[in-house]
XYZ file of C-alpha atoms in Angstrom:
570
model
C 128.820 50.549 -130.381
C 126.284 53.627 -130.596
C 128.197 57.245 -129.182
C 126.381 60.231 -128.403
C 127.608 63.407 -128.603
C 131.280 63.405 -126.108
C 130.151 66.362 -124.141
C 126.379 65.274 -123.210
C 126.870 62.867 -120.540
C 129.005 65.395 -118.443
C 126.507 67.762 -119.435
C 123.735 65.618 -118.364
C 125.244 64.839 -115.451
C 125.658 68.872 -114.677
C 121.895 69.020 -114.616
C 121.006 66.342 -112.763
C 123.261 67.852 -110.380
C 120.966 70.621 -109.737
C 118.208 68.843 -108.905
C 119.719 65.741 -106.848
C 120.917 65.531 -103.494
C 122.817 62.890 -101.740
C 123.640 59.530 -103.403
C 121.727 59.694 -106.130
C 123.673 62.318 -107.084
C 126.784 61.741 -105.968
C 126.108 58.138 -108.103
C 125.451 60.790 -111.222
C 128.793 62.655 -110.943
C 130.717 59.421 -110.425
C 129.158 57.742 -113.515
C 128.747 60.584 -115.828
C 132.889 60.622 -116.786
C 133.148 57.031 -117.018
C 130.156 56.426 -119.289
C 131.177 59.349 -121.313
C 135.144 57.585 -121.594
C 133.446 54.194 -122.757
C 131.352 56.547 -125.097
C 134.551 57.612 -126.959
C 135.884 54.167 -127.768
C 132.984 53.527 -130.050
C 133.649 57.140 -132.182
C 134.949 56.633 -135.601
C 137.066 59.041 -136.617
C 135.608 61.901 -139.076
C 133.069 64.425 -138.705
C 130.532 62.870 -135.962
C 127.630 65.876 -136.611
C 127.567 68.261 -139.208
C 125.091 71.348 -140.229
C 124.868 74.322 -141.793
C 124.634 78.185 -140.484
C 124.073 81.624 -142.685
C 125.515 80.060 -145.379
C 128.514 78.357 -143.534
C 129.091 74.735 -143.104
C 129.432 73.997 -139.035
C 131.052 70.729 -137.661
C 130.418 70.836 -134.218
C 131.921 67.595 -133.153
C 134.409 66.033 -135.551
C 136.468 63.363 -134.213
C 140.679 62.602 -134.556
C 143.373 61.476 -132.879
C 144.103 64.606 -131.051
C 140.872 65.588 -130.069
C 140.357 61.597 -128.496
C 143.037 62.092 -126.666
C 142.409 65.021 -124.972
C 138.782 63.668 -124.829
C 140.300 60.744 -122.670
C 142.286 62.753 -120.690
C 139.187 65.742 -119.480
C 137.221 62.709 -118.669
C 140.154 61.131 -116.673
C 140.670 64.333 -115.090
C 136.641 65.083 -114.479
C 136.410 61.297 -112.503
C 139.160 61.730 -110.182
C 138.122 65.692 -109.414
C 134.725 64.419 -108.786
C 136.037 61.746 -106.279
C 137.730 64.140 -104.693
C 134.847 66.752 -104.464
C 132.428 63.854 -102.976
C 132.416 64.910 -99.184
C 131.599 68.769 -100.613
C 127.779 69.409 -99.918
C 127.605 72.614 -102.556
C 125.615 72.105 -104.973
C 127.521 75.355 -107.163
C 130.723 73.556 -107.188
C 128.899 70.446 -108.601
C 127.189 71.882 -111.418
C 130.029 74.159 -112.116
C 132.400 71.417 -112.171
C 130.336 69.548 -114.515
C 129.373 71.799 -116.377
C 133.028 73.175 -116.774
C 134.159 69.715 -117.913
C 131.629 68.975 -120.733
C 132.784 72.576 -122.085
C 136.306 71.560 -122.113
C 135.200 68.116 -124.250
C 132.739 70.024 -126.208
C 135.923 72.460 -127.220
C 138.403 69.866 -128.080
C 135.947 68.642 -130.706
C 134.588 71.080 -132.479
C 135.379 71.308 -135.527
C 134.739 74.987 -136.452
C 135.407 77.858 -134.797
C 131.894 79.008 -134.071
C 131.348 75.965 -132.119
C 134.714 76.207 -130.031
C 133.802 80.355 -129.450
C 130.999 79.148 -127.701
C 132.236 76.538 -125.686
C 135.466 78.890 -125.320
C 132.296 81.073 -123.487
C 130.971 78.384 -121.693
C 134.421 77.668 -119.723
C 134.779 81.052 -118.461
C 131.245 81.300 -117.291
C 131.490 77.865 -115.785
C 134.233 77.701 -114.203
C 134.228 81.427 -112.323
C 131.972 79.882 -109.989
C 134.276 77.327 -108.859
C 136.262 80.547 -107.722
C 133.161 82.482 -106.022
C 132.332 79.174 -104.410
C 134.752 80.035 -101.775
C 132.913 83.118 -100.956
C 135.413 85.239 -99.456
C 135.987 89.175 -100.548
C 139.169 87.886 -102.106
C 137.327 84.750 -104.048
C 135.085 87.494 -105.541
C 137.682 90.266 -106.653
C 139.840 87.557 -108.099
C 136.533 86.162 -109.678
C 135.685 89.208 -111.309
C 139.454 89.869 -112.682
C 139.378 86.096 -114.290
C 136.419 86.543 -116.159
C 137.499 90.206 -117.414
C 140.749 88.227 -118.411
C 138.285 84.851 -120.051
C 135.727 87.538 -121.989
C 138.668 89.035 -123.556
C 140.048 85.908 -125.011
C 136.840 85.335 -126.293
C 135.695 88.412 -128.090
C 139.489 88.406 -129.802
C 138.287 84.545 -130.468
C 135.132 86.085 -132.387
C 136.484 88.696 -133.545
C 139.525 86.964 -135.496
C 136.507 83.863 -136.449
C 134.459 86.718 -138.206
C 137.412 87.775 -140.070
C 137.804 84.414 -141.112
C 134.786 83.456 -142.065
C 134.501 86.352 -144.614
C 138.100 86.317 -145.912
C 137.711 82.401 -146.342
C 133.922 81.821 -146.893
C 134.784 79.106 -143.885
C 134.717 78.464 -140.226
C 135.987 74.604 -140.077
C 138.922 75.011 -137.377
C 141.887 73.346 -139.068
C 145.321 74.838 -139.674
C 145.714 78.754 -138.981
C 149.214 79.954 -138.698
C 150.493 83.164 -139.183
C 151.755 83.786 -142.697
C 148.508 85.655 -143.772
C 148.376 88.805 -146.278
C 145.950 91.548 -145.399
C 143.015 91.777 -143.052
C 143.576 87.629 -142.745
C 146.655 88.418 -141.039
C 144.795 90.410 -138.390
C 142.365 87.552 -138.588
C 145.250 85.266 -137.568
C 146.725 86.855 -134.844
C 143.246 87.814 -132.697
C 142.865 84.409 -132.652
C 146.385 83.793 -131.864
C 146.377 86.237 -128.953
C 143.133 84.339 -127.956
C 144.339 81.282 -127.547
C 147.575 82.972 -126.129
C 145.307 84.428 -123.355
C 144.131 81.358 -121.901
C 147.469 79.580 -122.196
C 148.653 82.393 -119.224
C 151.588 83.947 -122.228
C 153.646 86.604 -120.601
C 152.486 89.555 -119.026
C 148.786 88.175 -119.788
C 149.046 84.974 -117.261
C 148.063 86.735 -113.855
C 144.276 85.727 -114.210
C 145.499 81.651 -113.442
C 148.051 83.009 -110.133
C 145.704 85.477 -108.860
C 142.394 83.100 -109.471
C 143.204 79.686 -108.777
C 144.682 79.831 -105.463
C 141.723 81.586 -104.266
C 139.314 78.937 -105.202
C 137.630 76.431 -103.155
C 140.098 73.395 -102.282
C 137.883 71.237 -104.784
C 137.416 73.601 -107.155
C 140.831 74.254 -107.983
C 141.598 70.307 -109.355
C 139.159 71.873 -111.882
C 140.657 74.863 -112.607
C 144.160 72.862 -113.169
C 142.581 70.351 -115.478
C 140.605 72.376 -118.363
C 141.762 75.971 -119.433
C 144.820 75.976 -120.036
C 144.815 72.372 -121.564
C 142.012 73.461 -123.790
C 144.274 75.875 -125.040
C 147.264 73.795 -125.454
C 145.265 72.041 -127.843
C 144.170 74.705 -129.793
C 147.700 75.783 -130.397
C 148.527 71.916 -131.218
C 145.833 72.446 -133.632
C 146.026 75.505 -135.397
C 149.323 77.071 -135.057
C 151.538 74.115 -135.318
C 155.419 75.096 -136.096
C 155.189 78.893 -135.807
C 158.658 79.349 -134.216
C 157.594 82.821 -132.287
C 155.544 80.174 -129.762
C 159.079 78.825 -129.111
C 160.610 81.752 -127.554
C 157.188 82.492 -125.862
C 157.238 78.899 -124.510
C 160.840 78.894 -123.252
C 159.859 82.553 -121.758
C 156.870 80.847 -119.950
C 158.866 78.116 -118.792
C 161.649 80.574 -117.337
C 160.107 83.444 -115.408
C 157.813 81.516 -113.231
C 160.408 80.056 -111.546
C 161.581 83.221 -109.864
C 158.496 83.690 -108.606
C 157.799 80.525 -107.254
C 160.977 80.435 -105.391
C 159.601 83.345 -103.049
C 156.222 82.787 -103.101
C 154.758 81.732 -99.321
C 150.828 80.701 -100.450
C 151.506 77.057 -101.514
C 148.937 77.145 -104.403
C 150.364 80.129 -106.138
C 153.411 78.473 -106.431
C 151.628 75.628 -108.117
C 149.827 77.951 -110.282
C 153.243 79.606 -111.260
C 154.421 75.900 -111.778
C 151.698 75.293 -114.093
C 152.542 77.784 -115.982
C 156.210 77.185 -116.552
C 154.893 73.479 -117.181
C 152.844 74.660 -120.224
C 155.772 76.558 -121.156
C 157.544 73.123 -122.355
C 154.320 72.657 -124.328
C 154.212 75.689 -125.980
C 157.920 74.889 -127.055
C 157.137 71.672 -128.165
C 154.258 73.014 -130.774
C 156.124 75.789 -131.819
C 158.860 73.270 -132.456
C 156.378 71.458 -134.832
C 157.890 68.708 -135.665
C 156.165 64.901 -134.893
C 158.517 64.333 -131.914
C 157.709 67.900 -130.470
C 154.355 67.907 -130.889
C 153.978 64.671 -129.449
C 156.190 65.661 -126.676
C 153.426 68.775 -126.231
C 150.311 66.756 -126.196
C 151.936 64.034 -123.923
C 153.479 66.565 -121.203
C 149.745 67.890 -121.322
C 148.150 64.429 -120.859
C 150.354 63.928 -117.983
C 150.710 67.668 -116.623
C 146.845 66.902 -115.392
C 147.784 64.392 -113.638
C 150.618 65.422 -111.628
C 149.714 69.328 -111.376
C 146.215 67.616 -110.270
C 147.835 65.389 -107.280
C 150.136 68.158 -105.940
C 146.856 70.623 -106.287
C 145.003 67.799 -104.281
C 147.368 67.290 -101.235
C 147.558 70.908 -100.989
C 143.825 71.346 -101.154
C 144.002 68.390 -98.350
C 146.047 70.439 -95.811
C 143.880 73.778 -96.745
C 140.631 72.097 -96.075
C 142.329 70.095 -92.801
C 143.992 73.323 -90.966
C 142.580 76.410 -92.749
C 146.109 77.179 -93.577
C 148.114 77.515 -97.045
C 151.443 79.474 -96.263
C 154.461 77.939 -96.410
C 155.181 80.222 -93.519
C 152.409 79.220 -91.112
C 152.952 75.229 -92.092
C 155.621 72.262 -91.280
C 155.440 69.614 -89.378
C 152.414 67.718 -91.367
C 153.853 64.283 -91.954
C 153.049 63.389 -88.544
C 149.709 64.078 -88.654
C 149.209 63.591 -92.481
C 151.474 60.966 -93.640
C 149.347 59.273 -96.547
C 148.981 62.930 -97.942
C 152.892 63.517 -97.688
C 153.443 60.375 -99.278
C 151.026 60.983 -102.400
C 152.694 64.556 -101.985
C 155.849 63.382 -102.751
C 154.970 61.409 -105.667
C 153.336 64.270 -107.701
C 156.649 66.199 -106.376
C 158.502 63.531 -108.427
C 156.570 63.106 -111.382
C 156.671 67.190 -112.160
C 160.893 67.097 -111.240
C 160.716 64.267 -113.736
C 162.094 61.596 -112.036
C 162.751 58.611 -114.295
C 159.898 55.893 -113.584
C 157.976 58.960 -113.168
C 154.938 60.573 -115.294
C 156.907 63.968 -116.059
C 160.355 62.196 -117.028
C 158.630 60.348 -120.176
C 156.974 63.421 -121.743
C 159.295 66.190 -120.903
C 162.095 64.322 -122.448
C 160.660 64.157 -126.039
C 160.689 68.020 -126.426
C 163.873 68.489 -125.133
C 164.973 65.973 -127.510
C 163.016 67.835 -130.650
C 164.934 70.741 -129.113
C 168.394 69.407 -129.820
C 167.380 67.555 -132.703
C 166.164 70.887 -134.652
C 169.010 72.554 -133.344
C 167.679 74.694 -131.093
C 170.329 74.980 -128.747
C 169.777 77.579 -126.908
C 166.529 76.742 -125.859
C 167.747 73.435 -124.563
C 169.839 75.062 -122.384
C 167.002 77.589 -121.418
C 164.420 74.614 -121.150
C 167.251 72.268 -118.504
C 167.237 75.671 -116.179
C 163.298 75.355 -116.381
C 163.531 71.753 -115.384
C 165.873 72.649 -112.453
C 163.875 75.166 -111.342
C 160.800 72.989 -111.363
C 162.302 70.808 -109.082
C 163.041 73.747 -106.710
C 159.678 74.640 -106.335
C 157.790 72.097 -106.995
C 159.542 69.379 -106.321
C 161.135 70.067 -103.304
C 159.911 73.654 -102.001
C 155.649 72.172 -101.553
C 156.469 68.984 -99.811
C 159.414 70.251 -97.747
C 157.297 73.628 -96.219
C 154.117 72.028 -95.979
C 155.312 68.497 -94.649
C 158.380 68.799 -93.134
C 160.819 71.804 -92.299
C 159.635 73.653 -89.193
C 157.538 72.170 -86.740
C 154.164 74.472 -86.650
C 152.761 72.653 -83.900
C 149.639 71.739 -85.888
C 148.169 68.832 -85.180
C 144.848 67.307 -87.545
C 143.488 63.965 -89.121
C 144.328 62.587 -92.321
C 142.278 63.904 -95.549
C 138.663 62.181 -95.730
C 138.321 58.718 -97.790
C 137.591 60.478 -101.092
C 140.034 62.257 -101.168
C 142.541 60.132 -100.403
C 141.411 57.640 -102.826
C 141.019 60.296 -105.366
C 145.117 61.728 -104.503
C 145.993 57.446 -104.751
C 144.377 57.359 -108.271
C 146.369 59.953 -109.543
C 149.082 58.899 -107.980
C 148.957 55.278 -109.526
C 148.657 56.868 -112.725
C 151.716 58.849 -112.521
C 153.684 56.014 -111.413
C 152.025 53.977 -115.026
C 152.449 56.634 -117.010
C 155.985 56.693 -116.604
C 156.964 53.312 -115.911
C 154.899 52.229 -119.112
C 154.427 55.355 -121.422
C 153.927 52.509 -124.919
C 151.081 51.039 -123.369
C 149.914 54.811 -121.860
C 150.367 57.628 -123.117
C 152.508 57.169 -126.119
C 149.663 54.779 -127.383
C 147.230 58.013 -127.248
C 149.925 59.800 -129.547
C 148.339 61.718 -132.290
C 151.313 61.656 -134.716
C 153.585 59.085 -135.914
C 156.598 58.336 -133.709
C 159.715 56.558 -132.712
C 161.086 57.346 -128.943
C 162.731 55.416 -126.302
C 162.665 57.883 -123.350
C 165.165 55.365 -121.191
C 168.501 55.415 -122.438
C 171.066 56.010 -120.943
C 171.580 59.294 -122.029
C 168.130 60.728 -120.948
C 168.576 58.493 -117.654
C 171.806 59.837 -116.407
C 171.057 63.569 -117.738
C 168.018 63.943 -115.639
C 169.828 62.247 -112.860
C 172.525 64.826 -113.022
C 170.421 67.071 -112.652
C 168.580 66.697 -109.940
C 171.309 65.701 -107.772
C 172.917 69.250 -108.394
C 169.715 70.859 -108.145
C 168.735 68.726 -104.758
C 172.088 69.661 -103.775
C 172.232 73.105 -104.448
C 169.084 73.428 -102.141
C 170.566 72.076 -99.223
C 173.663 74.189 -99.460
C 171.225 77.348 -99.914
C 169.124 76.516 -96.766
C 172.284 75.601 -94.787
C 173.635 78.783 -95.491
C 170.454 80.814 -95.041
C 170.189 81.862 -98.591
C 167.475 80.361 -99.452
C 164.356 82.996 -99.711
C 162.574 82.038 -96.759
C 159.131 81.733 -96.406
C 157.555 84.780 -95.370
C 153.733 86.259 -95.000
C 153.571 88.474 -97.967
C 151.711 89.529 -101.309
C 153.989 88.999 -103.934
C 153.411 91.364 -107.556
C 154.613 90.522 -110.779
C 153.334 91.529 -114.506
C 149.809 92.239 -111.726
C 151.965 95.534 -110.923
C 150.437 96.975 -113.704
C 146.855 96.852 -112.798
C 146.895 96.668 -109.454
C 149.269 99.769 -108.675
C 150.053 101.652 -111.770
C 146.906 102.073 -113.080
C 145.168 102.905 -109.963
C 147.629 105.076 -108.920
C 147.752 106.758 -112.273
C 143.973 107.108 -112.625
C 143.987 108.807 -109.155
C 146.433 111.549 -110.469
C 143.742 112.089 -113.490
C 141.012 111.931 -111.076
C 142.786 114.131 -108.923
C 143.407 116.553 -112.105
C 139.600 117.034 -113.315
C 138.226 117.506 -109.729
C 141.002 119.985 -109.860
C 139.935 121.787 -112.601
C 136.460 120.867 -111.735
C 136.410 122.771 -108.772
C 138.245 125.402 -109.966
C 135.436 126.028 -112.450
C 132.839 125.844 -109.799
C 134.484 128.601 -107.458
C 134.571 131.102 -110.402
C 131.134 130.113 -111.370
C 129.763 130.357 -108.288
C 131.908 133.771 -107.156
C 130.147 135.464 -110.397
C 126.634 134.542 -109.482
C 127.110 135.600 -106.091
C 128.792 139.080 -107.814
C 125.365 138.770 -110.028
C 123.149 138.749 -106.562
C 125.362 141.382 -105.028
C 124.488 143.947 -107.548
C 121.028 143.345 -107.928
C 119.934 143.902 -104.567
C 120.073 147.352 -102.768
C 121.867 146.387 -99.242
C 120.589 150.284 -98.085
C 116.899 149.670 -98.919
C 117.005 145.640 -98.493
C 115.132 145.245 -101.524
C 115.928 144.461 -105.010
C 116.860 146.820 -107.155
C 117.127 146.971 -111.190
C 115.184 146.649 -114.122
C 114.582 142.831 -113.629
C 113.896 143.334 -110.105
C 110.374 145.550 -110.790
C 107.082 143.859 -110.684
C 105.436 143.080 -113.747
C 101.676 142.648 -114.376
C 100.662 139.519 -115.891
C 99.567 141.077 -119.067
C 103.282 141.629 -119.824
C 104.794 138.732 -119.104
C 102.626 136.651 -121.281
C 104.225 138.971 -124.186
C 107.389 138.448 -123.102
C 106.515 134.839 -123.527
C 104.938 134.971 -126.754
C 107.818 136.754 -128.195
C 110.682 134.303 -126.951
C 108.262 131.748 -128.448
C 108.076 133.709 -131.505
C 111.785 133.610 -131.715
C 112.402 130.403 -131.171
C 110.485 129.356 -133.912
C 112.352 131.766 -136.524
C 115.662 130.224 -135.367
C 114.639 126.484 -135.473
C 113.163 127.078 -139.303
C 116.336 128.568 -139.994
């Protein structure tokens, strides 16, 4: 079978997205992920296109396990966002999307670092219009703090790549780590930090909760799918078994959950969700070992798919009532109840419900956990997994669904959309019913796990009957943080209040001494006036104050020229 280049069809696609209207190009979008899936069956494994640049050997498309399967998985995720996205007549969110999608393939295969800096580019610029698609003052400030966040990662990307390249005389993008000596260390971790950027680490993660719930309802199955994932992979990649990404992880998979719990706009809590998700993948590769990282890559492979269908039936009810706070919703079975229904299986497959997409995936790195010993992190990790089904699992479908009746009454989502929530659906049901023939088939390292036994069964099943249970006592006893219209802070604080507050107190300051300055200076040449001019007479008085013929002024002239010249020669 003859390939092409993984990216180009999606690419392709992006452009003829611009230019077509209607079917034709709805016919485009819809083909362009499935012909550019088929296309990745026929790559053989190696370096696909090679060439050289100032000296330096490039490899922009080299071809593995792990880059396949993340290659199957964008193009999974691309098809079912563009299904959903049909009914949208914007022709931004079509070529963004796109376009976003072919940068997330094109990054997964590079195989140097030059070429994944500049597709590392190309998803920031892409995908910020999927945000300013919305077009609402909010859609634009958030815009504009994503991309400030997205540049960021990628100048530390180029500048740790430039280090590289003249430490190592190399930019092929294998194995980085950390355990560097000199200016190679610094090397290291700018590109660490880089990658740790777009993975949302701790106190560096408010670009994905302040951005992506202020996208368009479309736009945001985008924004789910690529980032972060493309990151996940470049951790999986080049920083394999450095055990600071395990306490990093376990952090990530922690604090969200807080958070989430009190947090009224339904998509923020998803996008906190997401990132205690990629926590347990962060764990997993800092774990390192075959299990773990397979547990990493699989959780990722399925996290799209999940995070993607609770993402969707929340984008359903936005776009269907105008509404996203748990506070203003309830009620919406009656008038939704396909939606509730798909609801309620992504709400499963993130809790990880056995039979489920989540339960399959999520299992093997808790299992690496205890197997390396890391006991403490197992504990840490079965809070996170409680915690998920909190607020994800129970907290989206019960607010937006069921609990109080708001009195809103609409239609079911359109067609696409509902075919596009069943497909994902359908896959989390597969994917965790029959992870040999799925996902663990995909697996990029060599394996042995049997995810239903009857220890993993009756653990998870434990837990989520205390956890289920421990919500029900905490909303019959009205302790459970209700859901409430409010703007909730976190590491955001920082930037948002501190720093403008304490930039007003400078600004404050200067003027301060600013005008302080300006009153003396102006109180002496007023003096200056004063004393030249003869109040008595009303005329000027003074030596200044005389009138001169021209004759003398032109020496005057001539002799500050004179001087002028002396002192520059000197």
């Amino acid at each position: 079978m003859n390939s092409v280049i993984p990216f180009l069809p999606l690419m392709l696609a992006a452009l003829a997205a611009l230019f077509l209207r209607g079917w034709a190009r709805n016919i485009i979008m819809l083909a362009a992920p499935i012909i550019g899936g088929l296309n990745l069956l026929g790559l053989e494994h190696g370096v696909f296109w090679s060439m050289e640049f100032m000296g330096y050997a490039l490899e922009p498309v080299k071809v593995d396990k792990l880059s396949l399967m993340f290659g199957y998985l964008f193009h999974i995720a691309a098809l079912i966002a563009v299904i959903y996205a049909l009914h949208v007549k914007d022709t931004t969110q079509h070529v963004a999307g796109l376009s976003y999608a072919a940068s997330a393939v094109g990054a997964v295969f590079a195989g140097d670092l030059l070429t994944l800096f500049v597709f590392w580019e190309l998803l920031a610029l892409t995908s910020v219009f999927l945000i300013w698609a919305r077009r609402t003052d909010r859609a634009y400030s958030s815009g504009v703090r994503y991309l400030i966040f997205q540049v960021l990662s990628g100048v530390l990307l180029l500048a740790g790549l430039l280090i590289f390249a003249q430490v190592n005389n190399s930019l092929l993008f294998t194995d980085i780590g950390l355990q560097h000596e000199g200016i190679a260390q610094v090397g290291a971790w700018l590109i660490f930090l880089a990658f740790g950027i777009k993975s949302a680490f701790p106190f560096v993660h408010n670009w994905l909760t302040d951005a992506y719930p202020e996208a368009t309802p479309s736009g945001t199955i985008f924004l789910a799918s690529f980032t972060t994932k493309v990151a996940v992979y470049a951790f999986a990649r080049a920083y394999a078994g450095e055990e600071i990404l395990v306490w990093i992880g376990v952090t990530m998979a922690c604090f969200p959950i807080f958070y989430a719990v009190i947090e009224n706009d339904l998509r923020r809590v998803l996008a906190y969700s997401l990132i205690n998700q990629i926590g347990f993948m962060i764990v997993g590769i800092g774990i390192g070992t075959s299990l773990a990282l397979n547990g990493a890559v699989a959780h990722a492979f399925n996290d799209v798919i999940f995070k993607g269908l609770l993402m969707m039936t929340m984008g359903a009810v936005l776009y269907k009532t105008g509404k996203i706070n748990g506070s203003e919703l309830g009620g919406l079975y009656k008038s939704m109840p396909k939606t509730t229904i798909l609801c309620i299986v992504g709400a499963a497959s993130i809790s990880a419900f056995p039979l489920f997409s989540g339960f399959v995936s999520k299992s093997m790195i808790m299992s690496a956990a205890v197997k390396e010993g890391y006991d403490y992190v197992w504990l840490l990790l079965l809070f996170a997994a409680a915690g998920v089904f909190h607020h994800a699992g129970i907290k989206i479908p019960y607010f937006a669904f069921f609990a109080h009746d708001s009195g809103i009454r609409t239609t079911e989502a359109p067609k696409n959309m509902l075919i596009a929530m069943t497909l994902a659906a359908v896959g989390c049901v597969v994917l965790g019913s029959f992870p040999a023939q799925t996902v663990y088939a995909l697996l990029p390292w060599e394996h042995k796990y049997q995810p239903y036994d009857v220890t993993h069964v009756l653990t998870q099943l434990q837990l989520l009957f205390f956890s289920a249970a421990a919500f029900v006592w905490l909303n019959l006893y009205k302790l459970y943080p209700p859901e409430l219209p409010s703007t909730n802070l976190d590491a955001d604080w920082l930037y948002r209040k501190l720093a403008p507050a304490f930039i007003k107190r400078i600004g404050c300051s200067v003027y301060g001494v600013y005008a302080s300055i300006e009153k003396s200076i102006t109180a002496s040449i007023k003096q200056i006036i004063q004393n030249s001019y003869d109040a008595e007479e009303g005329k000027p008085k003074g030596y200044f104050a005389r009138l001169w013929p021209t004759e003398t002024m032109v020496v005057w002239v001539a002799g500050l020229l004179a001087a002028f010249l002396v002192l520059y020669y000197i």
